[in-house]
CSV table of C-alpha atoms in Angstrom, one decimal:
chain,number,residue,atom,x,y,z
A,1035,UNK,CA,-46.1,-1.9,18.5
A,1036,UNK,CA,-45.0,-5.3,19.7
A,1037,UNK,CA,-43.8,-5.8,23.3
A,1038,UNK,CA,-40.3,-6.9,22.1
A,1039,UNK,CA,-39.8,-3.7,20.1
A,1040,UNK,CA,-41.2,-1.6,23.0
A,1041,UNK,CA,-38.7,-3.1,25.4
A,1042,UNK,CA,-35.8,-2.7,22.9
A,1043,UNK,CA,-36.7,1.0,22.4
A,1044,UNK,CA,-37.0,1.6,26.1
A,1045,UNK,CA,-33.6,0.0,26.8
A,1046,UNK,CA,-32.0,2.1,24.0
A,1047,UNK,CA,-33.3,5.3,25.5
A,1048,UNK,CA,-32.1,4.5,28.9
A,1049,UNK,CA,-28.7,3.5,27.6
A,1050,UNK,CA,-28.3,6.8,25.7
A,1051,UNK,CA,-29.4,8.7,28.8
A,1052,UNK,CA,-26.8,6.8,30.9
A,1053,UNK,CA,-24.0,7.6,28.4
A,1054,UNK,CA,-24.9,11.3,28.4
A,1055,UNK,CA,-24.9,11.4,32.2
A,1056,UNK,CA,-21.5,9.7,32.4
A,1057,UNK,CA,-20.1,12.1,29.8
A,1058,UNK,CA,-21.5,15.1,31.7
A,1059,UNK,CA,-20.3,14.0,35.1
A,1060,UNK,CA,-16.8,12.7,34.2
A,1061,UNK,CA,-16.1,15.0,31.3
A,1062,UNK,CA,-14.1,14.2,28.1
A,1063,UNK,CA,-10.3,14.2,28.0
A,1064,UNK,CA,-8.9,17.3,26.3
A,1065,UNK,CA,-8.3,16.8,22.6
A,1066,UNK,CA,-5.0,18.0,21.1
A,1067,UNK,CA,-5.4,21.4,19.7
A,1068,UNK,CA,-5.3,21.8,16.0
A,1069,UNK,CA,-2.9,24.7,16.3
A,1070,UNK,CA,0.0,24.1,18.7
A,1071,UNK,CA,2.7,26.7,18.1
A,1072,UNK,CA,4.4,25.7,21.4
A,1073,UNK,CA,5.5,22.4,19.7
A,1074,UNK,CA,7.6,24.3,17.1
A,1075,UNK,CA,11.4,24.5,17.5
A,1076,UNK,CA,13.0,27.7,18.6
A,1077,UNK,CA,15.3,28.0,15.6
A,1078,UNK,CA,14.7,27.7,11.9
A,1079,UNK,CA,14.8,24.1,10.6
A,1080,UNK,CA,13.6,22.1,7.6
A,1081,UNK,CA,12.5,19.1,9.7
A,1082,UNK,CA,10.2,18.9,12.7
A,1083,UNK,CA,10.7,15.3,14.0
A,1084,UNK,CA,8.2,15.0,16.8
A,1085,UNK,CA,7.8,11.3,16.3
A,1086,UNK,CA,11.6,10.7,16.4
A,1087,UNK,CA,11.7,8.8,13.2
A,1088,UNK,CA,14.8,10.2,11.6
A,1089,UNK,CA,18.3,9.7,12.7
A,1090,UNK,CA,20.4,12.7,13.6
A,1091,UNK,CA,22.5,12.3,10.5
A,1092,UNK,CA,19.4,12.2,8.3
A,1093,UNK,CA,18.0,15.2,9.9
A,1094,UNK,CA,21.3,17.1,9.5
A,1095,UNK,CA,21.4,16.1,5.8
A,1096,UNK,CA,17.8,17.4,5.2
A,1097,UNK,CA,18.5,20.6,7.0
A,1098,UNK,CA,21.5,21.2,4.8
A,1099,UNK,CA,20.2,19.9,1.5
A,1100,UNK,CA,16.6,21.1,1.3
A,1101,UNK,CA,17.6,24.9,1.5
A,1102,UNK,CA,20.1,24.2,-1.4
A,1103,UNK,CA,17.4,22.5,-3.4
A,1104,UNK,CA,15.0,25.4,-2.7
A,1105,UNK,CA,17.6,28.0,-3.8
A,1106,UNK,CA,18.3,26.0,-7.0
A,1107,UNK,CA,14.8,25.1,-8.1
A,1108,UNK,CA,12.5,27.4,-6.2
A,1109,UNK,CA,10.5,24.5,-4.8
A,1110,UNK,CA,10.1,24.3,-1.0
A,1111,UNK,CA,10.2,20.8,0.6
A,1112,UNK,CA,9.7,20.3,4.4
A,1113,UNK,CA,9.3,17.3,6.6
A,1114,UNK,CA,7.0,16.9,9.7
A,1115,UNK,CA,6.7,13.8,11.8
A,1116,UNK,CA,4.1,13.5,14.5
A,1117,UNK,CA,2.6,10.9,16.8
A,1118,UNK,CA,0.6,12.1,19.8
A,1119,UNK,CA,0.8,15.8,19.1
A,1120,UNK,CA,1.0,18.0,16.0
A,1121,UNK,CA,1.7,21.7,15.6
A,1122,UNK,CA,-1.2,21.8,13.1
A,1123,UNK,CA,-1.7,25.1,11.3
A,1124,UNK,CA,1.3,26.7,13.1
A,1125,UNK,CA,3.7,25.1,10.6
A,1126,UNK,CA,2.3,27.1,7.7
A,1127,UNK,CA,3.5,30.3,9.2
A,1128,UNK,CA,6.7,28.8,10.7
A,1129,UNK,CA,7.8,27.5,7.3
A,1130,UNK,CA,6.0,30.1,5.1
A,1131,UNK,CA,4.3,27.4,3.1
A,1132,UNK,CA,2.9,28.7,-0.2
A,1133,UNK,CA,1.8,27.4,-3.6
A,1134,UNK,CA,5.3,26.1,-4.4
A,1135,UNK,CA,5.6,24.1,-1.2
A,1136,UNK,CA,5.3,20.4,-0.4
A,1137,UNK,CA,5.2,19.2,3.2
A,1138,UNK,CA,5.8,15.5,3.8
A,1139,UNK,CA,3.9,14.4,6.9
A,1140,UNK,CA,4.8,11.0,8.5
A,1141,UNK,CA,2.5,9.7,11.2
A,1142,UNK,CA,3.1,6.1,12.4
A,1143,UNK,CA,-0.3,5.7,13.9
A,1144,UNK,CA,-2.1,4.8,10.6
A,1145,UNK,CA,-1.9,2.0,8.2
A,1146,UNK,CA,0.0,4.2,5.8
A,1147,UNK,CA,2.5,6.5,7.5
A,1148,UNK,CA,2.8,9.1,4.7
A,1149,UNK,CA,0.7,12.1,3.8
A,1150,UNK,CA,1.4,15.2,1.8
A,1151,UNK,CA,0.4,18.9,2.0
A,1152,UNK,CA,0.8,20.1,-1.6
A,1153,UNK,CA,0.7,23.6,-3.0
A,1154,UNK,CA,-1.5,24.5,-5.9
A,1155,UNK,CA,1.4,25.2,-8.2
A,1156,UNK,CA,2.8,21.7,-7.8
A,1157,UNK,CA,-0.3,19.8,-9.2
A,1158,UNK,CA,0.4,20.8,-12.8
A,1159,UNK,CA,3.7,19.0,-12.6
A,1160,UNK,CA,2.8,16.2,-10.2
A,1161,UNK,CA,-0.8,15.1,-10.7
A,1162,UNK,CA,-3.0,13.5,-8.0
A,1163,UNK,CA,-2.2,10.0,-9.4
A,1164,UNK,CA,1.5,10.6,-8.6
A,1165,UNK,CA,0.8,11.4,-5.0
A,1166,UNK,CA,-1.4,8.3,-4.6
A,1167,UNK,CA,1.4,6.1,-6.0
A,1168,UNK,CA,4.1,7.8,-3.9
A,1169,UNK,CA,2.0,7.2,-0.7
A,1170,UNK,CA,1.3,3.6,-1.5
A,1171,UNK,CA,4.8,2.7,-2.6
A,1172,UNK,CA,6.8,4.2,0.3
A,1173,UNK,CA,4.2,4.5,3.1
A,1174,UNK,CA,2.7,1.1,3.1
A,1175,UNK,CA,3.3,-1.2,6.1
A,1176,UNK,CA,5.3,-3.8,4.0
A,1177,UNK,CA,7.8,-1.1,2.9
A,1178,UNK,CA,8.0,0.2,6.4
A,1179,UNK,CA,8.6,-3.2,7.8
A,1180,UNK,CA,11.4,-4.1,5.4
A,1181,UNK,CA,13.1,-0.7,5.1
A,1182,UNK,CA,12.0,1.4,8.2
A,1183,UNK,CA,10.0,4.5,8.7
A,1184,UNK,CA,12.9,6.8,8.1
A,1185,UNK,CA,13.4,5.4,4.6
A,1186,UNK,CA,9.8,6.1,3.7
A,1187,UNK,CA,10.6,9.8,4.3
A,1188,UNK,CA,14.0,9.8,2.6
A,1189,UNK,CA,12.8,7.9,-0.5
A,1190,UNK,CA,9.8,10.2,-0.8
A,1191,UNK,CA,12.0,13.3,-0.7
A,1192,UNK,CA,14.3,11.7,-3.2
A,1193,UNK,CA,11.5,11.0,-5.7
A,1194,UNK,CA,10.1,14.5,-5.2
A,1195,UNK,CA,13.4,16.2,-5.9
A,1196,UNK,CA,13.9,14.0,-9.0
A,1197,UNK,CA,10.5,14.9,-10.5
A,1198,UNK,CA,10.6,18.6,-9.6
A,1199,UNK,CA,14.1,18.9,-11.1
A,1200,UNK,CA,13.0,17.3,-14.4
A,1201,UNK,CA,9.9,19.5,-14.7
A,1202,UNK,CA,7.3,17.0,-13.6
A,1203,UNK,CA,6.3,13.3,-13.5
A,1204,UNK,CA,3.2,11.4,-14.2
A,1205,UNK,CA,4.3,8.4,-12.2
A,1206,UNK,CA,6.8,7.8,-9.4
A,1207,UNK,CA,10.4,7.2,-10.8
A,1208,UNK,CA,11.9,3.8,-10.2
A,1209,UNK,CA,10.7,0.3,-10.7
A,1210,UNK,CA,10.2,-1.8,-7.6
A,1211,UNK,CA,11.1,-5.5,-7.9
A,1212,UNK,CA,7.5,-6.6,-7.1
A,1213,UNK,CA,6.1,-4.3,-9.9
A,1214,UNK,CA,8.7,-5.5,-12.4
A,1215,UNK,CA,7.7,-9.2,-11.7
A,1216,UNK,CA,4.1,-8.3,-12.4
A,1217,UNK,CA,5.1,-6.7,-15.7
A,1218,UNK,CA,7.1,-9.8,-16.6
A,1219,UNK,CA,4.2,-12.1,-15.8
A,1220,UNK,CA,1.9,-10.0,-18.0
A,1221,UNK,CA,4.5,-10.0,-20.8
A,1222,UNK,CA,4.7,-13.8,-20.6
A,1223,UNK,CA,1.0,-14.2,-20.6
A,1224,UNK,CA,0.7,-11.9,-23.6
A,1225,UNK,CA,3.2,-14.0,-25.4
A,1226,UNK,CA,1.4,-17.2,-24.6
A,1227,UNK,CA,-1.9,-15.8,-26.0
A,1228,UNK,CA,-0.1,-14.5,-29.1
A,1229,UNK,CA,1.6,-17.9,-29.7
A,1230,UNK,CA,-1.6,-19.9,-29.4
A,1231,UNK,CA,-3.4,-17.4,-31.7
A,1232,UNK,CA,-0.7,-17.7,-34.3
A,1233,UNK,CA,-0.8,-21.5,-34.5
A,1234,UNK,CA,-1.7,-22.6,-38.1
A,1235,UNK,CA,-5.2,-23.8,-38.6
A,1236,UNK,CA,-4.9,-24.8,-42.2
A,1237,UNK,CA,-2.7,-27.4,-44.0
A,1238,UNK,CA,0.4,-25.8,-45.3
A,1239,UNK,CA,-0.1,-22.6,-43.3
A,1240,UNK,CA,3.0,-21.4,-41.4
A,1241,UNK,CA,1.2,-19.2,-38.9
A,1242,UNK,CA,-2.3,-17.7,-38.7
A,1243,UNK,CA,-1.8,-14.0,-38.8
A,1244,UNK,CA,-5.6,-13.5,-39.0
A,1245,UNK,CA,-6.1,-15.0,-35.5
A,1246,UNK,CA,-3.1,-13.0,-34.2
A,1247,UNK,CA,-4.8,-9.9,-35.4
A,1248,UNK,CA,-8.1,-10.9,-33.9
A,1249,UNK,CA,-6.5,-11.5,-30.5
A,1250,UNK,CA,-4.1,-8.5,-30.8
A,1251,UNK,CA,-6.2,-6.3,-28.4
A,1252,UNK,CA,-5.8,-8.9,-25.6
A,1253,UNK,CA,-2.1,-9.8,-26.0
A,1254,UNK,CA,-1.2,-6.3,-27.0
A,1255,UNK,CA,-2.8,-4.9,-23.9
A,1256,UNK,CA,-1.0,-7.4,-21.7
A,1257,UNK,CA,2.4,-7.0,-23.3
A,1258,UNK,CA,2.5,-3.3,-24.3
A,1259,UNK,CA,0.2,-1.6,-21.7
A,1260,UNK,CA,1.0,-3.7,-18.7
A,1261,UNK,CA,4.3,-5.2,-19.6
A,1262,UNK,CA,6.2,-2.4,-21.4
A,1263,UNK,CA,4.4,0.7,-20.4
A,1264,UNK,CA,5.1,0.7,-16.6
A,1265,UNK,CA,8.8,-0.1,-17.3
A,1266,UNK,CA,9.6,2.7,-19.8
A,1267,UNK,CA,7.7,5.3,-17.8
A,1268,UNK,CA,9.5,4.6,-14.5
A,1269,UNK,CA,13.1,3.8,-15.5
A,1270,UNK,CA,15.6,4.2,-18.3
A,1271,UNK,CA,17.3,0.9,-17.4
A,1272,UNK,CA,17.2,-1.4,-20.5
A,1273,UNK,CA,17.6,-4.6,-18.5
A,1274,UNK,CA,14.0,-5.0,-17.3
A,1275,UNK,CA,12.7,-4.0,-20.7
A,1276,UNK,CA,14.9,-6.6,-22.4
A,1277,UNK,CA,13.8,-9.2,-20.0
A,1278,UNK,CA,10.1,-8.5,-20.6
A,1279,UNK,CA,10.6,-8.6,-24.4
A,1280,UNK,CA,12.4,-11.9,-24.0
A,1281,UNK,CA,9.6,-13.2,-21.8
A,1282,UNK,CA,7.0,-12.3,-24.4
A,1283,UNK,CA,9.0,-14.0,-27.2
A,1284,UNK,CA,9.6,-17.1,-25.1
A,1285,UNK,CA,6.0,-17.4,-24.1
A,1286,UNK,CA,4.9,-16.9,-27.7
A,1287,UNK,CA,7.4,-19.5,-29.0
A,1288,UNK,CA,6.5,-22.1,-26.4
A,1289,UNK,CA,2.7,-21.6,-27.0
A,1290,UNK,CA,3.3,-21.7,-30.8
A,1291,UNK,CA,5.3,-25.0,-30.7
A,1292,UNK,CA,3.4,-26.8,-28.0
A,1293,UNK,CA,0.6,-28.1,-30.3
A,1294,UNK,CA,3.4,-29.5,-32.6
A,1295,UNK,CA,4.9,-31.3,-29.7
A,1296,UNK,CA,1.5,-32.8,-28.8
A,1297,UNK,CA,0.9,-33.9,-32.4
A,1298,UNK,CA,4.4,-35.4,-32.8
A,1299,UNK,CA,4.0,-37.4,-29.5
A,1300,UNK,CA,0.6,-38.6,-30.6
A,1301,UNK,CA,1.9,-39.8,-34.0
A,1302,UNK,CA,4.8,-41.6,-32.3
A,1303,UNK,CA,2.5,-43.5,-30.0
A,1304,UNK,CA,0.3,-44.5,-33.0
């Protein structure tokens, strides 16, 4: 054993012993209990806003609307916000959470403020991919910065009600502008690839359908899977769909005609 390693090992042992002594003598601050029924309100409510995220009008709306939704559909939606303290398991008995319940939990301390406690009967209608998208769409720091923490909760509740009323969703309803721009870009790119592939390669040929067919997996994936699929599965609005189709056609037309422009300019200079 080298002297350097021996000194390092000895210092590590003494450091660990010192930390243990400090912890023993000073003690560790009490952690918040996992079950705090004293934090629960005295009267029945659909919302426990310990972090003070919601406005009074929003809380009143949820307290009036969620029981109506439960009576109409049989699905139980509840909202819990927390910061330093949480009632923990006590909310299960307080709200009577069961397999047909969803509890939206908002905690501003993390990078994503949203979390969900989901009953087993909900997963057949709303798969795990749905919950990941719901969390990342409305709970991320950019959405919170632009819209506020309260809107993260309200928009999540709105999406849950929409999907549970229609009998399930594979994706979160609605098409954010950022996501639509991405689908438009993929549609344009698919059109460009299709246009270049269709350019005639033989004299007298109008377009090369063989090369279009060869490259169809690439431009088809960009246009159909990434350009059209996310739009039709998230919204019934025909405007973004029409724009994506137009973007694909414009990209294909520009790419198809660009070699002709190059050839014509070259012949003019000659």
